[in-house]
mmCIF file of C-alpha atoms and ligand atoms in Angstrom:
data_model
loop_
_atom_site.group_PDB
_atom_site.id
_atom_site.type_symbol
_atom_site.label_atom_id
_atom_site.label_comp_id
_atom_site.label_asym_id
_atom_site.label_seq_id
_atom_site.Cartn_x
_atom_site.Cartn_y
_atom_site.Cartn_z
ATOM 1 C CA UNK A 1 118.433 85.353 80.592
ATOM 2 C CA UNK A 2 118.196 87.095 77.509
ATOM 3 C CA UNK A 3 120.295 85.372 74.122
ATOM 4 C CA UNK A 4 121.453 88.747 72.739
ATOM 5 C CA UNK A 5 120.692 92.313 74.314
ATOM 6 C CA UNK A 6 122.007 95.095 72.818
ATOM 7 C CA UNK A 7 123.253 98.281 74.404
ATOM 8 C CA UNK A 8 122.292 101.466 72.822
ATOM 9 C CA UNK A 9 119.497 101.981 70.700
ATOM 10 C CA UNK A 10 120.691 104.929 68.300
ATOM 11 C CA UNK A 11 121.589 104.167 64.491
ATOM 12 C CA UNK A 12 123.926 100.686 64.570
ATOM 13 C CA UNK A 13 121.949 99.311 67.846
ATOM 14 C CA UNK A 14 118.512 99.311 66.516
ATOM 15 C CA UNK A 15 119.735 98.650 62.497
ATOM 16 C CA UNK A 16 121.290 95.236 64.558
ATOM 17 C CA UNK A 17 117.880 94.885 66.049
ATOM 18 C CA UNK A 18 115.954 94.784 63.568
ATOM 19 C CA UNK A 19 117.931 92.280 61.381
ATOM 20 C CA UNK A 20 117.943 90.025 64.561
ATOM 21 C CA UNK A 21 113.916 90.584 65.040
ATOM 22 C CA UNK A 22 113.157 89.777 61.389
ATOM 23 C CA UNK A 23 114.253 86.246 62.108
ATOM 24 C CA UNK A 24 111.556 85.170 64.096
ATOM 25 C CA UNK A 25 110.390 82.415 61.463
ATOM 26 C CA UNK A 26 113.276 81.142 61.031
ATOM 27 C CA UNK A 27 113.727 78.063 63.738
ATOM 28 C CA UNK A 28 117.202 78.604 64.759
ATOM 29 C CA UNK A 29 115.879 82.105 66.349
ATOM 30 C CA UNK A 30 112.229 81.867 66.983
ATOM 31 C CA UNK A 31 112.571 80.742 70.807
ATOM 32 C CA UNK A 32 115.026 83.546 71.367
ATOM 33 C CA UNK A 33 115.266 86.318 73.602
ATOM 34 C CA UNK A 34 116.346 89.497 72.649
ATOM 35 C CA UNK A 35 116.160 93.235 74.171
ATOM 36 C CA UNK A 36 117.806 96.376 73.368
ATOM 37 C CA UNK A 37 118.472 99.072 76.039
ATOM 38 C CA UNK A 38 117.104 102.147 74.737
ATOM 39 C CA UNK A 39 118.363 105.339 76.828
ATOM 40 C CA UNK A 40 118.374 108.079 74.359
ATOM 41 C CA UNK A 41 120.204 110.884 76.039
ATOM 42 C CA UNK A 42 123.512 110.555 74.989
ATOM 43 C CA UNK A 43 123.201 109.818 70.964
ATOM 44 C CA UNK A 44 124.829 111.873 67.946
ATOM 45 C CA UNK A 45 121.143 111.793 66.538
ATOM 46 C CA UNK A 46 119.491 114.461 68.968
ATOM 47 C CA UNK A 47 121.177 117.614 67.014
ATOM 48 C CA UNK A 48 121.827 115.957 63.544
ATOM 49 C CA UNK A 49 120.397 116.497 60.213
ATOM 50 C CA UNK A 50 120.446 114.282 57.176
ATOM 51 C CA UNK A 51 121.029 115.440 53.876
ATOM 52 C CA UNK A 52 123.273 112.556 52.978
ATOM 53 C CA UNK A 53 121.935 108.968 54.036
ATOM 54 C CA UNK A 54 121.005 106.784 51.668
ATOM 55 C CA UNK A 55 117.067 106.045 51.813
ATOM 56 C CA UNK A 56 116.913 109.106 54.700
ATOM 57 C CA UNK A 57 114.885 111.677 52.643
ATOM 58 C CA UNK A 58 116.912 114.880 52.703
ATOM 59 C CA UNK A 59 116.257 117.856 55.843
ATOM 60 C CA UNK A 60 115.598 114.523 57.846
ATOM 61 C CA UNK A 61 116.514 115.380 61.430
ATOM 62 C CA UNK A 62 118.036 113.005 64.155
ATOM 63 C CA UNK A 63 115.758 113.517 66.828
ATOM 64 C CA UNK A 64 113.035 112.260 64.866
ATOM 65 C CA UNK A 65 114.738 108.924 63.612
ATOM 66 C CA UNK A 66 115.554 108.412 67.190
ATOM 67 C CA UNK A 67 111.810 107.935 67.729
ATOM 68 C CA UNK A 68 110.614 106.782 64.582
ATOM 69 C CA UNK A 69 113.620 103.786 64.008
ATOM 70 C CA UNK A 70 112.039 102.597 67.603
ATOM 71 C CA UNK A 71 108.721 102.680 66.680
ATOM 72 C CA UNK A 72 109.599 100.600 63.383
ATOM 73 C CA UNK A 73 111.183 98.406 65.582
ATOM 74 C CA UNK A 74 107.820 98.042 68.030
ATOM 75 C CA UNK A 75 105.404 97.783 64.983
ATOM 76 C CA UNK A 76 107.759 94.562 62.846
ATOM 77 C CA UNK A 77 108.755 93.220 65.333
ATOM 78 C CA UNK A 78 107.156 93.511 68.753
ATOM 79 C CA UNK A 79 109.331 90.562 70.524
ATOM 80 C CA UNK A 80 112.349 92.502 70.719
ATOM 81 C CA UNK A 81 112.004 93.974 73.780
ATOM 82 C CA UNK A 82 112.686 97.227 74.236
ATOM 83 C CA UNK A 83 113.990 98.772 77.804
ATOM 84 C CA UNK A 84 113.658 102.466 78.466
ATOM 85 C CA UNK A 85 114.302 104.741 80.774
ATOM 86 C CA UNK A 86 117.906 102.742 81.798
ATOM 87 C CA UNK A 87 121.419 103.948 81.581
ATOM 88 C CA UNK A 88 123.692 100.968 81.480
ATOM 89 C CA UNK A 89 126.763 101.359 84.273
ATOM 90 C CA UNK A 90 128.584 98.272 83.948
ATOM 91 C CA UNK A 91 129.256 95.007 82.125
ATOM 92 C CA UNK A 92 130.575 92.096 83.802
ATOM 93 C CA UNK A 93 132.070 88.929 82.661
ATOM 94 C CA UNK A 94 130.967 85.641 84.238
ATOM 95 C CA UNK A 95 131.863 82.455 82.368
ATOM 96 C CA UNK A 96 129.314 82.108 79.297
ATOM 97 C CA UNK A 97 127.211 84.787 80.081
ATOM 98 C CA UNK A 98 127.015 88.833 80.755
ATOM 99 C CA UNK A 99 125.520 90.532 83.552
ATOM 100 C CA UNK A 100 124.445 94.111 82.244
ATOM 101 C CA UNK A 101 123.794 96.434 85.474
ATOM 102 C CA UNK A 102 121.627 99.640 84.649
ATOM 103 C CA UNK A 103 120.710 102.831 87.352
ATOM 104 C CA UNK A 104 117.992 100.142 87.645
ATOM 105 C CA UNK A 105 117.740 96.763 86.884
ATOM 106 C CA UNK A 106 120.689 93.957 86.172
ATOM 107 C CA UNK A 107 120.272 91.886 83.029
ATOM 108 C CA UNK A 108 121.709 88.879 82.460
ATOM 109 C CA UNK A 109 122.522 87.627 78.489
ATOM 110 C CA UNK A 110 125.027 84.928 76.941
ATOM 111 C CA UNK A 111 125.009 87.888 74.088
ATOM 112 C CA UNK A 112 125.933 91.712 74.493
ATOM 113 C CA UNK A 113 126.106 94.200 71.631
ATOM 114 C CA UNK A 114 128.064 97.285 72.453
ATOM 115 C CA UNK A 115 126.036 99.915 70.579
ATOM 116 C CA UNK A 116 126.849 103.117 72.132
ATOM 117 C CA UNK A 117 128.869 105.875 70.310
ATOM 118 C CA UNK A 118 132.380 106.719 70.720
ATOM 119 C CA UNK A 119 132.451 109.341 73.603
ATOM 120 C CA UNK A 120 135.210 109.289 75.510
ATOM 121 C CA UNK A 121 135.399 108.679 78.238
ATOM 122 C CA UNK A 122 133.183 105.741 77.789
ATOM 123 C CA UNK A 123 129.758 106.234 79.677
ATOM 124 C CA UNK A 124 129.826 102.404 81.076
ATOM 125 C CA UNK A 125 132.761 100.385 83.161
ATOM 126 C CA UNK A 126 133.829 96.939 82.499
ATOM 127 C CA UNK A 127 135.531 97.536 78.984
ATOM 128 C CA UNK A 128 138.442 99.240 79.904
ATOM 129 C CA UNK A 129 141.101 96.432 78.955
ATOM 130 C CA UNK A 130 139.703 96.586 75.329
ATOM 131 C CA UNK A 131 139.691 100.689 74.915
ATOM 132 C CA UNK A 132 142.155 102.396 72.039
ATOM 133 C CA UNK A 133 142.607 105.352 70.583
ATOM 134 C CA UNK A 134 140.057 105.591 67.314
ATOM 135 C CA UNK A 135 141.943 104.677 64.388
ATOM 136 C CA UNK A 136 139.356 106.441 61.872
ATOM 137 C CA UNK A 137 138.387 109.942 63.564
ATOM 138 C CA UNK A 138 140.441 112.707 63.719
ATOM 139 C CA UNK A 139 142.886 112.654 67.094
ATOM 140 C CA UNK A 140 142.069 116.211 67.990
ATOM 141 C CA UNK A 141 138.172 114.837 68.327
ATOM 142 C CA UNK A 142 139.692 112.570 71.021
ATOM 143 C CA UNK A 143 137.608 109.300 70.079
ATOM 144 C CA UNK A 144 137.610 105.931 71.320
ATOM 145 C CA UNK A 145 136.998 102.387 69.701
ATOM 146 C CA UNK A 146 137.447 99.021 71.427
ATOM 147 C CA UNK A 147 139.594 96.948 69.946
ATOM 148 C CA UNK A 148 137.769 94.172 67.981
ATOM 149 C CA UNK A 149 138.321 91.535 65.311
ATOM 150 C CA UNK A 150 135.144 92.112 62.503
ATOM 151 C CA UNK A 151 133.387 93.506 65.237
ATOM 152 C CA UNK A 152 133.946 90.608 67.588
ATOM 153 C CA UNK A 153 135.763 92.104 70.202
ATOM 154 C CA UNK A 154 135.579 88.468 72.339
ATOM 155 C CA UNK A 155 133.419 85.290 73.122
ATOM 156 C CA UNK A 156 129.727 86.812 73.158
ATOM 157 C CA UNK A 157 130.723 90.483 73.174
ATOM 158 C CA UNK A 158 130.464 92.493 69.907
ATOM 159 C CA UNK A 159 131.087 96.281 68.950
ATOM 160 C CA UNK A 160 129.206 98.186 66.469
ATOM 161 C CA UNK A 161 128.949 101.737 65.169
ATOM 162 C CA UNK A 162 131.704 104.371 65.366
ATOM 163 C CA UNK A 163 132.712 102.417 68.804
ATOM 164 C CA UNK A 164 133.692 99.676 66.250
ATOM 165 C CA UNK A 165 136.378 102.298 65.225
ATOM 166 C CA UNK A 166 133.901 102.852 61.511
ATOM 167 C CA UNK A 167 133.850 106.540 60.665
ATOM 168 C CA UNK A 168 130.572 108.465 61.847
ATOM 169 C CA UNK A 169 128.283 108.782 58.992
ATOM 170 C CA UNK A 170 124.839 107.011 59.721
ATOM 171 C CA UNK A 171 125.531 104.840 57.120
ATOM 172 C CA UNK A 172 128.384 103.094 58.153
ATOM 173 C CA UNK A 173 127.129 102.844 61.534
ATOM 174 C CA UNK A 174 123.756 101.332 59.992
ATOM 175 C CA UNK A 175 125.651 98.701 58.079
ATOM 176 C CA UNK A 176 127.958 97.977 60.785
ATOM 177 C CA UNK A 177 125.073 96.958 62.835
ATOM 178 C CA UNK A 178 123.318 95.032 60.560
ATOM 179 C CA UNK A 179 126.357 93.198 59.786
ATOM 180 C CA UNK A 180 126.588 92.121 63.745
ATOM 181 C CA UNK A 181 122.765 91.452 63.362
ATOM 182 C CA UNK A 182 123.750 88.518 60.846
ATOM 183 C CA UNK A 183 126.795 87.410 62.300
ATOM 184 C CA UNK A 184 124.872 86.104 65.517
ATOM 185 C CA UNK A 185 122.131 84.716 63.586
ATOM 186 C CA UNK A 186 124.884 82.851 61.798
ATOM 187 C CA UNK A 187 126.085 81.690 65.208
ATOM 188 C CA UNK A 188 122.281 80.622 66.001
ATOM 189 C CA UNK A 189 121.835 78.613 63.096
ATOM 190 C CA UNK A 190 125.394 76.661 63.817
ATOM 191 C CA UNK A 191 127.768 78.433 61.678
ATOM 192 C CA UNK A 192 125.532 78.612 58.093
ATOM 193 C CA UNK A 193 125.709 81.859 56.844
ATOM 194 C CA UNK A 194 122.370 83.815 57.326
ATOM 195 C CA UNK A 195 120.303 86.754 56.053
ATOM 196 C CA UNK A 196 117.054 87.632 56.131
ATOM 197 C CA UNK A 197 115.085 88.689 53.063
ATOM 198 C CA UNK A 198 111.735 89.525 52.351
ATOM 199 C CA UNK A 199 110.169 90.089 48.940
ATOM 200 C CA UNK A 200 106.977 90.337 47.508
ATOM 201 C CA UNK A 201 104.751 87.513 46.000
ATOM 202 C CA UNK A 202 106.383 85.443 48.692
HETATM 203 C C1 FAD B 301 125.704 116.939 65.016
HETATM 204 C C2 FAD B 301 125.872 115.694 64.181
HETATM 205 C C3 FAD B 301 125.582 115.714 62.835
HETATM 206 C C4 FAD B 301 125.746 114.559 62.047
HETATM 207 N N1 FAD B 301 125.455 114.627 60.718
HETATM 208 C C5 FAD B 301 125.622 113.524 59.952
HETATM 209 C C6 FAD B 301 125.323 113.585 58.559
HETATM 210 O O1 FAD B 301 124.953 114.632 58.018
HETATM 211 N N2 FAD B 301 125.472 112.436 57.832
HETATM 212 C C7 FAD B 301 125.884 111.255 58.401
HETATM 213 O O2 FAD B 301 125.960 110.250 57.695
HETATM 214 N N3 FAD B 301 126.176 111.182 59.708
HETATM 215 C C8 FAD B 301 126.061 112.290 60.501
HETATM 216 N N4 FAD B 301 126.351 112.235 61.838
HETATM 217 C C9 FAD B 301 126.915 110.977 62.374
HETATM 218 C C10 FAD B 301 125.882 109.900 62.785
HETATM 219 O O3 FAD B 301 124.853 110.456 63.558
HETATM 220 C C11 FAD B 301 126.655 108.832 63.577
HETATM 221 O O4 FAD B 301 127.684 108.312 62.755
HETATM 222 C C12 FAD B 301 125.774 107.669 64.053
HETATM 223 O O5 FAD B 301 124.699 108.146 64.849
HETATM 224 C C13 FAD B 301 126.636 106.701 64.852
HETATM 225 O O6 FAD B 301 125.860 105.599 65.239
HETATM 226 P P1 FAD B 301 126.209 104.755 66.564
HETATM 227 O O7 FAD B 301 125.228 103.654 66.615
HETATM 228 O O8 FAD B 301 127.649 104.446 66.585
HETATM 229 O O9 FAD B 301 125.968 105.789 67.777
HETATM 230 P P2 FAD B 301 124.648 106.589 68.176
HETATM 231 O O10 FAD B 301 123.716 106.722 67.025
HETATM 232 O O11 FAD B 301 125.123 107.831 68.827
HETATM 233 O O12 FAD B 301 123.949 105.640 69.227
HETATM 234 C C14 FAD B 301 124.494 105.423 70.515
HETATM 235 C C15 FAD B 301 123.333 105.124 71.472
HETATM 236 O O13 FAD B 301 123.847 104.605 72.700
HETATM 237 C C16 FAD B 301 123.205 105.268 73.784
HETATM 238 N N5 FAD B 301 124.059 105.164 74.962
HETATM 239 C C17 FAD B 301 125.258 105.742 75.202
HETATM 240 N N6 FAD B 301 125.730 105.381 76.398
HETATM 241 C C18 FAD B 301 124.808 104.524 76.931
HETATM 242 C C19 FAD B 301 124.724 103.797 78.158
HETATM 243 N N7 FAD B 301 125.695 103.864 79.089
HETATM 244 N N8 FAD B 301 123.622 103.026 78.386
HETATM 245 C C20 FAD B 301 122.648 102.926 77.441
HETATM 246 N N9 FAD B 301 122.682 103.593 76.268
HETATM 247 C C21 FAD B 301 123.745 104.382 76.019
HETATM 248 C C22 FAD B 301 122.990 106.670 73.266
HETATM 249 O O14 FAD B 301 122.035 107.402 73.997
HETATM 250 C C23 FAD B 301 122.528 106.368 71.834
HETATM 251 O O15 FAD B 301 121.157 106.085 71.771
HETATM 252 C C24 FAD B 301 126.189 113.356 62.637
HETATM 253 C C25 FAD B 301 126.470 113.332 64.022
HETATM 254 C C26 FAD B 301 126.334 114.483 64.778
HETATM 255 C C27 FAD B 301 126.659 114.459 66.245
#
């Protein structure tokens, strides 16, 4: 049973990742599990270019931040684990938990994070009830957002990214998942607000 695994590992998935991972010392997440489902194939990064993202040094292609953000992610903070190689196909509800079924494998986790882009349709079953039409992108682009409140779309089950229904620059998406990143370690540690900070000297 994994506490939180999040789906999707392009820009908002892994940004939530590693504000979750960065919490190990803290004792409210220490003992817990977390994963991230990394299957590459379908994400916006594989033919983009950054001029425009802040701390993303300009000519900065997507392809390479798809292996590079992961490889940040391994080196911090090695007990998130990482699953390759697995398309997620469905997510289904039980009562206080998720089962996550991959080509694969089936995961269980009492926390999901919905990380995966805004194609339409969407590449995974089990979220139909909470589809819409994207409020933020262009109608001709035929987007799709779930319907959420502050990225909560219900008990356990957050959004991020453009699926959130944030307009696609990287650093929206980015923020969007860092912000679900310390909204669940705010539910870990029992409703205090919580970031993560590291300085120097300290
Ligand atoms: C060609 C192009 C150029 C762009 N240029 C810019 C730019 O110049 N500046 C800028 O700010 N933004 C740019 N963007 C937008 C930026 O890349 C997106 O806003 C950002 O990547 C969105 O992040 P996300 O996390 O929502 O989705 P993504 O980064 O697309 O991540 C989604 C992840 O989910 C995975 N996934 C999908 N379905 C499944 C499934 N069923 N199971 C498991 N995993 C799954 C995907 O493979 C991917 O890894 C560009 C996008 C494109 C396409």
């Amino acid at each position: 049973m994994f506490d939180v695994l999040i789906i999707g590992a392009g820009v908002s998935g892994v940004s939530c990742a590693l504000i979750l991972g960065s919490a190990k010392n803290k004792p409210f997440a220490s003992d817990k599990k977390i994963g991230i489902i990394a299957h590459q194939k379908a994400s916006s990064l594989q033919t983009a270019v950054f001029n425009n993202a802040y701390g993303i040094p300009a000519g900065k292609l997507g392809s390479e931040i798809l292996s590079e953000s992961l490889e940040h992610l391994s080196q911090t903070y090695p007990h998130v684990e990482q699953i390759f190689g697995e398309k997620v196909m469905e997510i289904k509800e039980n009562n206080d938990f998720y089962t996550i079924v991959t080509n694969k494998n089936q995961y269980q986790s009492k926390v999901v994070v919905v990380a995966i882009g805004a194609g339409n349709p969407i590449s995974l079953e089990g979220l139909d009830a909470y589809i819409e039409p994207h409020q933020k992108i262009p109608a001709v682009k035929n987007r799709i957002q779930l319907k959420n409140d502050d990225h909560l779309v219900k008990k356990g089950l957050y959004v991020t990214g453009i699926l959130a229904g944030h307009r696609s620059q990287l650093s929206i998406a980015a923020g969007s998942g860092a912000a679900v990143g310390t909204d669940i370690l705010t539910l870990w540690n029992d409703g205090n607000h919580t970031m993560v900070h590291d300085a120097i000297n300290k």
